[in-house]
N, CA, C and O atoms as a DFTB+ gen file, in Angstrom:
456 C
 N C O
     1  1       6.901      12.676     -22.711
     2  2       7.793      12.299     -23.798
     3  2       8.854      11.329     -23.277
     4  3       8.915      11.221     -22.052
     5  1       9.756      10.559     -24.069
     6  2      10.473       9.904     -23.678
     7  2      11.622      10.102     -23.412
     8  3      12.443       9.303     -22.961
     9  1      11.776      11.461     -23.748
    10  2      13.627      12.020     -23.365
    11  2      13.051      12.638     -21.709
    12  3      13.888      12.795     -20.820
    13  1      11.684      12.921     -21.478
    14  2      11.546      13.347     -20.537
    15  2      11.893      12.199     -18.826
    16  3      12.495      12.358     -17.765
    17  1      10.856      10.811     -19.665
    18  2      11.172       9.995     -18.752
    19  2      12.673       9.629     -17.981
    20  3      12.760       9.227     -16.821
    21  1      13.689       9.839     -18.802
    22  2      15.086       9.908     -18.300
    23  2      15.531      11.163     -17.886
    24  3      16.440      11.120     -17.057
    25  1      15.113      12.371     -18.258
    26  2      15.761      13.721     -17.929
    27  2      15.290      14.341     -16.786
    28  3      15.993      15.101     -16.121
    29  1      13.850      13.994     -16.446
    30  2      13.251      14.505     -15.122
    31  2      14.069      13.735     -13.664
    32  3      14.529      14.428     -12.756
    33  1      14.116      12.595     -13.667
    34  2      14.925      11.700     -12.519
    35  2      16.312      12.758     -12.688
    36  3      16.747      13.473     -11.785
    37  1      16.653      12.693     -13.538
    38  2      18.367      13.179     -13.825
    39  2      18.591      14.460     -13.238
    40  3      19.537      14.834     -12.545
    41  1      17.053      15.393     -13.817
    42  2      17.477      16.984     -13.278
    43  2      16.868      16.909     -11.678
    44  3      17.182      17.905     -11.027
    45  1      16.014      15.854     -10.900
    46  2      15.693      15.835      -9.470
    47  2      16.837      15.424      -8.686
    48  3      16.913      15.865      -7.540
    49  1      17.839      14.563      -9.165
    50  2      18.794      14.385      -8.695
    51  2      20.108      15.499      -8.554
    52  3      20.967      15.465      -7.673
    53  1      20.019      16.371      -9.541
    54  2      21.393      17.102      -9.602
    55  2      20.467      18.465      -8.617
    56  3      21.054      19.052      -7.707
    57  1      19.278      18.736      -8.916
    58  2      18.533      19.820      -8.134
    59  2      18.591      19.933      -7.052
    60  3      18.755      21.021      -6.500
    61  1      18.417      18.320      -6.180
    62  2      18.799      17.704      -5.082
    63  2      20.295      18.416      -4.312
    64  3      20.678      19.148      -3.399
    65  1      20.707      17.652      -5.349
    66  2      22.214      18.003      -5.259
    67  2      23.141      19.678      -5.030
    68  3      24.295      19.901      -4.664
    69  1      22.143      20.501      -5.392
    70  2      22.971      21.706      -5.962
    71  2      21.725      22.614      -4.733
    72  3      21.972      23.776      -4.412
    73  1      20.598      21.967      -4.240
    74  2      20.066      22.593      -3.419
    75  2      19.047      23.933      -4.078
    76  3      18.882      25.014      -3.513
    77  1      18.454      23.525      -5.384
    78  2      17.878      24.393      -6.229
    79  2      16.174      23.350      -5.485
    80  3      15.806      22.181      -5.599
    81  1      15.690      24.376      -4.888
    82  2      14.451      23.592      -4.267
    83  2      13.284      23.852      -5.118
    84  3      12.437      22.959      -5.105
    85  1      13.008      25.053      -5.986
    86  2      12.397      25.353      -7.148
    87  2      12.366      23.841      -7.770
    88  3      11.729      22.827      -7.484
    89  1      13.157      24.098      -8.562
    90  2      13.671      22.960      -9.609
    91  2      13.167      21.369      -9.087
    92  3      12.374      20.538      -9.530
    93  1      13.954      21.432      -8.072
    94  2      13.150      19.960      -7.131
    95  2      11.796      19.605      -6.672
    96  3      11.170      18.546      -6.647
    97  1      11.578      20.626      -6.373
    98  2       9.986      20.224      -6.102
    99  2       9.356      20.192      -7.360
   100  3       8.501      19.308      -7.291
   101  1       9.349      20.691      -8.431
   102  2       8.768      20.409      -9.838
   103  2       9.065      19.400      -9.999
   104  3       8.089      18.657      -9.898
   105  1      10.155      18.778     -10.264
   106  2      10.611      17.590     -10.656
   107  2       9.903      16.893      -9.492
   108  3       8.884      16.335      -9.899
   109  1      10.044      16.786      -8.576
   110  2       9.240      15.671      -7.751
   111  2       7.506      16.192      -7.786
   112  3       6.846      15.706      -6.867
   113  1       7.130      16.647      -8.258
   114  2       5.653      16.923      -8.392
   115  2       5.532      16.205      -9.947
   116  3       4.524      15.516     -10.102
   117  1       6.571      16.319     -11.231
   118  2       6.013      15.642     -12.160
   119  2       6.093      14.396     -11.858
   120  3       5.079      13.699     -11.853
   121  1       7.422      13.853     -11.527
   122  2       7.196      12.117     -11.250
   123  2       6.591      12.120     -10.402
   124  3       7.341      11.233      -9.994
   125  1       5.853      12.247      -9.572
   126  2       4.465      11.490      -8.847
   127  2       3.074      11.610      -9.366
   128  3       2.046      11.221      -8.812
   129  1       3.231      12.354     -10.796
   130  2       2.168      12.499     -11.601
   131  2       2.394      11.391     -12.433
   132  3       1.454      10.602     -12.337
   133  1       3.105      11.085     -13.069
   134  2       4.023      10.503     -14.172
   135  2       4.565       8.850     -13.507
   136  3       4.860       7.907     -14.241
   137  1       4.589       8.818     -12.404
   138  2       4.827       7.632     -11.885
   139  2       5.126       6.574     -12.610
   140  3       6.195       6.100     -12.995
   141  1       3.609       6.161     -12.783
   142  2       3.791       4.778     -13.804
   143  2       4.608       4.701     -14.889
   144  3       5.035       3.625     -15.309
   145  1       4.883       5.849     -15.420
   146  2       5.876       5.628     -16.357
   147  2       7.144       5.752     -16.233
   148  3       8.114       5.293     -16.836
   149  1       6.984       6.485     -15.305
   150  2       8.946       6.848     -15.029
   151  2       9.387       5.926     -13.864
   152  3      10.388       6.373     -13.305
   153  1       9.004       4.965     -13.431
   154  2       9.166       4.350     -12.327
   155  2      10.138       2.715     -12.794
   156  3      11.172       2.179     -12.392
   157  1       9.277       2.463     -13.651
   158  2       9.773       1.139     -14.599
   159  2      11.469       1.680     -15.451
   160  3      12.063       0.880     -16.175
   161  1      11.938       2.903     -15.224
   162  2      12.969       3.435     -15.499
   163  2      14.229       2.988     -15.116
   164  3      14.340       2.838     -13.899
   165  1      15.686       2.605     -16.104
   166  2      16.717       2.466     -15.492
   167  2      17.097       3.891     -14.558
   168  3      17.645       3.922     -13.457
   169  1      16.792       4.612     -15.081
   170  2      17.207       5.882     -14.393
   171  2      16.399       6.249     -13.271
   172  3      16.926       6.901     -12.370
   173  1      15.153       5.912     -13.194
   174  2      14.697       5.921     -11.887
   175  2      15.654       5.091     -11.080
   176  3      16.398       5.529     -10.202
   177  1      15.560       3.933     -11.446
   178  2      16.254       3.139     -10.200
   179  2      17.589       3.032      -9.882
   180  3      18.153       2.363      -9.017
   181  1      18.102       3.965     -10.900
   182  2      19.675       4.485     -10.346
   183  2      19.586       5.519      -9.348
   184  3      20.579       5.679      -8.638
   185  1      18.357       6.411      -9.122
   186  2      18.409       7.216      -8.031
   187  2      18.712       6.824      -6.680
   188  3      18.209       5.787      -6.246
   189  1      19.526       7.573      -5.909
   190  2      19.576       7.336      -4.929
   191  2      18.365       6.498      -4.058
   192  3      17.268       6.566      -4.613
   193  1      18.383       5.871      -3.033
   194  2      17.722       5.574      -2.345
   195  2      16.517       6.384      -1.627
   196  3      15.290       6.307      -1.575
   197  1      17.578       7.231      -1.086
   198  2      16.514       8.599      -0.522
   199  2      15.379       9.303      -0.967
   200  3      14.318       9.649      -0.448
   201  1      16.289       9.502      -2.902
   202  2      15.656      10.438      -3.711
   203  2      14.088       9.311      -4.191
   204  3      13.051       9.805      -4.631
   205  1      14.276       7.897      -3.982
   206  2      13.118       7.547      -4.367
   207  2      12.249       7.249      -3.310
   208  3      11.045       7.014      -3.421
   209  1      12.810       7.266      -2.438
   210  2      11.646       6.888      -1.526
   211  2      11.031       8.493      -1.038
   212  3       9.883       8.690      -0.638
   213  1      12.061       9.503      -1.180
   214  2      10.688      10.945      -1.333
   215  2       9.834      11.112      -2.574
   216  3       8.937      11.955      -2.548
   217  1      10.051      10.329      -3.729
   218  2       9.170      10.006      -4.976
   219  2       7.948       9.222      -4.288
   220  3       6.839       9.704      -4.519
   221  1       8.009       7.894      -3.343
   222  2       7.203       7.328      -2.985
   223  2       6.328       8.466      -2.031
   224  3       5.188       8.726      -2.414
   225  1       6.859       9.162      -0.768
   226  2       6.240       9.970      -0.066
   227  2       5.613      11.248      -0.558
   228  3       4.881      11.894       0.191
   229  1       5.864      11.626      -1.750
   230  2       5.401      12.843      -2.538
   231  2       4.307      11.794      -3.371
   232  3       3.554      12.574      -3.953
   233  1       3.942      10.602      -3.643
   234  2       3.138      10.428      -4.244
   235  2       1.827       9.758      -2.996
   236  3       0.598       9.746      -3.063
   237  1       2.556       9.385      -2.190
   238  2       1.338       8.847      -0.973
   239  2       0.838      10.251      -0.373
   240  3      -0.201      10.328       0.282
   241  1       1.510      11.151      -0.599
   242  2       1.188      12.724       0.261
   243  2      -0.557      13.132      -0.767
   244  3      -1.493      13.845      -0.405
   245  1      -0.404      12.426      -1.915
   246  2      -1.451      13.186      -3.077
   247  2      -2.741      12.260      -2.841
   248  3      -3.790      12.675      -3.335
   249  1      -2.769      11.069      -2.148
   250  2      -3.689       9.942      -1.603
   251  2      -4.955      10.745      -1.512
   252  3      -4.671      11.635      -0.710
   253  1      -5.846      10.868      -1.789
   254  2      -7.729      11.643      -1.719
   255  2      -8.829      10.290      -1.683
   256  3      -8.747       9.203      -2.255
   257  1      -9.465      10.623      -1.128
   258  2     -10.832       9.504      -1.494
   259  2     -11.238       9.257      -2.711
   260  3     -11.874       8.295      -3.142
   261  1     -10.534      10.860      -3.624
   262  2     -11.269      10.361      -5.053
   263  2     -10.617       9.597      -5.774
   264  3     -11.100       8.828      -6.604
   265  1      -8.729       9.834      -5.361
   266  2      -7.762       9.174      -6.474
   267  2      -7.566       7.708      -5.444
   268  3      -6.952       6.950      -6.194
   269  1      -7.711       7.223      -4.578
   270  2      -7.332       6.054      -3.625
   271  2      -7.150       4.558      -5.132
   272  3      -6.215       3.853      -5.513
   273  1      -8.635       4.713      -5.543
   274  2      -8.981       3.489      -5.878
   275  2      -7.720       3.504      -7.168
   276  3      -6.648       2.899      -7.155
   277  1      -8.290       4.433      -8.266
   278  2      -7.332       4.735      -9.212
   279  2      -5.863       4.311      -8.911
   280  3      -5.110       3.522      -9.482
   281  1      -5.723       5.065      -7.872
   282  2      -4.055       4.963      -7.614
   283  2      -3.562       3.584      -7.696
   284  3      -2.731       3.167      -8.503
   285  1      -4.505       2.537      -6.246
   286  2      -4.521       0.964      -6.804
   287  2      -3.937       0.485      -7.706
   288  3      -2.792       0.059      -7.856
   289  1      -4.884       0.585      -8.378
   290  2      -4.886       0.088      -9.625
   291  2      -3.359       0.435     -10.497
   292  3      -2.599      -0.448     -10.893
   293  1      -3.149       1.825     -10.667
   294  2      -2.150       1.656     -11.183
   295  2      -1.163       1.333     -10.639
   296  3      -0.436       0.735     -11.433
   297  1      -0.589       1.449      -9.322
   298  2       0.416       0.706      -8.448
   299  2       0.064      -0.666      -8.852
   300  3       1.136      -1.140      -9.229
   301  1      -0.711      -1.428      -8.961
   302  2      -1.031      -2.928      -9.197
   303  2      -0.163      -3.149     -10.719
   304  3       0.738      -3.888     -11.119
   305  1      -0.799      -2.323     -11.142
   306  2      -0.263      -2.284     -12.971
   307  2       1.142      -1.991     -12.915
   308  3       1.994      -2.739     -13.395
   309  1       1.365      -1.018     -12.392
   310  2       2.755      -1.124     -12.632
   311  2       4.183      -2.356     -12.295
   312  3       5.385      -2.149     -12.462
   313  1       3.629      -3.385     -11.879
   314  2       4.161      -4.235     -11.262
   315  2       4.615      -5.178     -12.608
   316  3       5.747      -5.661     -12.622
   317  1       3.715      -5.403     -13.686
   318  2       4.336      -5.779     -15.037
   319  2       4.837      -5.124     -15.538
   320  3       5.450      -5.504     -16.535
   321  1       4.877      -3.550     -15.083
   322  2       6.102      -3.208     -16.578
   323  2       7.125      -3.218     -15.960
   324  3       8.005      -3.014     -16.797
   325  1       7.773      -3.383     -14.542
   326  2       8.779      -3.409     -14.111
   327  2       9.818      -4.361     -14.444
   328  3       9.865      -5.483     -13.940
   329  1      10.735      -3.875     -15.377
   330  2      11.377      -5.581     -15.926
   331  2      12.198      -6.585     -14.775
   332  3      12.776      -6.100     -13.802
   333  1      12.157      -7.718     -14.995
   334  2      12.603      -8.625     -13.945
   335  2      14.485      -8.820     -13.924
   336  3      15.340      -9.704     -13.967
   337  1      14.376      -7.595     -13.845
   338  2      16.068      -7.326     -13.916
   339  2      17.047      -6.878     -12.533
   340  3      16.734      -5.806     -12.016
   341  1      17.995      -7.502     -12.026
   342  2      18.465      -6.811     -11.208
   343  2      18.123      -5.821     -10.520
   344  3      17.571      -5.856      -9.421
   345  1      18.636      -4.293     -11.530
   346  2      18.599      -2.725     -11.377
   347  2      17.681      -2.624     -11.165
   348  3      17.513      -1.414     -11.020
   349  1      16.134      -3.489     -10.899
   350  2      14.779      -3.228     -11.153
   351  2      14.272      -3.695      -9.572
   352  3      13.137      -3.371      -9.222
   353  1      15.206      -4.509      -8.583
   354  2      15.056      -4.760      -7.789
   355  2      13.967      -3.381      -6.558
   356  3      12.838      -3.352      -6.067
   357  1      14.879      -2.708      -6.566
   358  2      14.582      -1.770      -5.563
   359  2      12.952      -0.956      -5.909
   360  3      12.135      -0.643      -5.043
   361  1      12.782      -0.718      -7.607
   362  2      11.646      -0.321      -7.873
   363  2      10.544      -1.138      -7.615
   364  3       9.567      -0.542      -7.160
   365  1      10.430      -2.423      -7.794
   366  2       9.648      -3.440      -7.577
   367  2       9.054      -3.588      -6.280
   368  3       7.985      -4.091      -5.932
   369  1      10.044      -3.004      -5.601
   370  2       9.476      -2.967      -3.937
   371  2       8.920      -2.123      -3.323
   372  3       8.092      -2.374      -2.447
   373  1       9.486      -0.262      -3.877
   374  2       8.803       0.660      -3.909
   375  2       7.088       0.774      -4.511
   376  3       6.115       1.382      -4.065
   377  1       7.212       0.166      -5.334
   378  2       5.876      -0.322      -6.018
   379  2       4.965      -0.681      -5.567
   380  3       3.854      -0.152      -5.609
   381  1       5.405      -2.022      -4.856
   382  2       4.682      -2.778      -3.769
   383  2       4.398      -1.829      -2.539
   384  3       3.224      -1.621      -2.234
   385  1       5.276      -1.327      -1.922
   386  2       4.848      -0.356      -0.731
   387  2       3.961       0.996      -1.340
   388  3       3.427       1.826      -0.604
   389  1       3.941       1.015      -2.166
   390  2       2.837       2.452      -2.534
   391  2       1.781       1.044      -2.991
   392  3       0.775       1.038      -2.283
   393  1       1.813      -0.038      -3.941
   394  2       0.188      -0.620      -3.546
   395  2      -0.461      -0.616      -2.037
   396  3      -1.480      -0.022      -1.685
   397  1       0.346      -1.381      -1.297
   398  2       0.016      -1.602       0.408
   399  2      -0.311      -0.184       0.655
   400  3      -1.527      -0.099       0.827
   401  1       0.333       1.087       0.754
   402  2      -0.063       2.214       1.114
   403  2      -1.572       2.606       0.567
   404  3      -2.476       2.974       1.317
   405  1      -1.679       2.482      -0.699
   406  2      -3.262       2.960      -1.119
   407  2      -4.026       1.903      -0.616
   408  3      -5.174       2.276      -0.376
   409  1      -3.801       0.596      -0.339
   410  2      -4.976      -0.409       0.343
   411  2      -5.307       0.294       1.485
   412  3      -6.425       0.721       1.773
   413  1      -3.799       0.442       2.427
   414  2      -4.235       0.614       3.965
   415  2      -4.879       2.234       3.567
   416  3      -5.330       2.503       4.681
   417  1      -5.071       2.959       3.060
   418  2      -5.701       4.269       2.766
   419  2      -7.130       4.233       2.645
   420  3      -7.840       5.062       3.214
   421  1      -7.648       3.174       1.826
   422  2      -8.728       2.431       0.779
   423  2      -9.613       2.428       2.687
   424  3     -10.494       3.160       3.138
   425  1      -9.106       1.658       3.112
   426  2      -9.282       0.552       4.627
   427  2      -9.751       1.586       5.448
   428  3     -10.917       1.826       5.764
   429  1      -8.599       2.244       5.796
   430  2      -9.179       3.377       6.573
   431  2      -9.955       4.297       6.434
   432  3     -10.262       4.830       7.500
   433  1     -10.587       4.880       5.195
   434  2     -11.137       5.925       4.940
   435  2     -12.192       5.217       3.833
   436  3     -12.607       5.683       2.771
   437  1     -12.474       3.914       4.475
   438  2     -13.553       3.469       3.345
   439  2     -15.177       3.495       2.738
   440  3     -15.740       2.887       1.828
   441  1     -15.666       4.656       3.859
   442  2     -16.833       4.641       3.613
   443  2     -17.029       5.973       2.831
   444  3     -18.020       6.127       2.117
   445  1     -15.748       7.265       3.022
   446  2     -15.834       8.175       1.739
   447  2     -15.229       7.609       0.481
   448  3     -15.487       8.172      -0.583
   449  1     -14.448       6.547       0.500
   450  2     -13.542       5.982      -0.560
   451  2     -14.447       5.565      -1.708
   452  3     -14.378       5.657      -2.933
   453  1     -15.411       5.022      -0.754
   454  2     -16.674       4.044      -1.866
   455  2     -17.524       5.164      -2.145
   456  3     -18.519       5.021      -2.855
C-alpha cells in the first residue's frame, strides 16, 4: 500500500533507534522484499546512510541462483523510477551497487544461475 511505502522506512528507523530488534528486522525483511518500490522513496532516501546501506546488505544477503537473474532486472528497472532529483542522489547509487552486486553474483555462480 502506499501509506505503507512511507511508514515502513519510518518505523525501521525509529526501531533502529529505540533498539526494538523484533520490529527491525521485519521492517528490514519487508523493504528488501518491497525494494523496488520503496527505494524510489523520499523517505527512503532520508534514511540514514547506515540504515540504507543494511537495506542494500539485507537484500544482497537473499541473492539464490533462482532469484539472481530476476533481481537484475529489477535493480536495472529501478533506475527509471528513481526521480532525477537531488534527495534521489544517494538512492541512485545504492541501486547501481545492488545491479553490480547481482552481475558479479550472475558471474560467479553462472553455470547454476543458467
Amino acid at each position: 500500500c502506499t501509506g505503507c511505502l512511507t511508514a515502513v522506512p519510518d518505523c525501521l528507523s525509529l526501531a533502529h533507534t529505540f533498539g526494538m530488534e523484533g520490529l527491525y528486522t521485519g521492517c528490514l525483511k519487508w523493504i528488501s522484499k518491497h525494494f523496488a518500490k520503496v527505494w524510489p522513496t523520499q523517505t527512503f532516501a532520508n534514511l540514514p546512510t547506515q540504515l540504507m546501506h543494511k537495506c542494500f546488505t539485507a537484500i544482497q544477503e537473499t541473492l539464490t541462483n533462482e532469484n539472481a537473474v530476476a533481481m537484475a532486472i529489477e535493480s536495472d528497472k529501478l533506475q527509471s523510477t528513481i526521480p532525477a532529483l537531488k534527495w534521489a542522489e544517494p538512492v541512485r547509487d545504492l541501486s547501481l551497487q545492488l545491479r553490480d552486486a547481482c552481475v558479479v553474483f550472475i558471474v560467479e555462480n553462472f553455470g547454476p544461475v543458467v
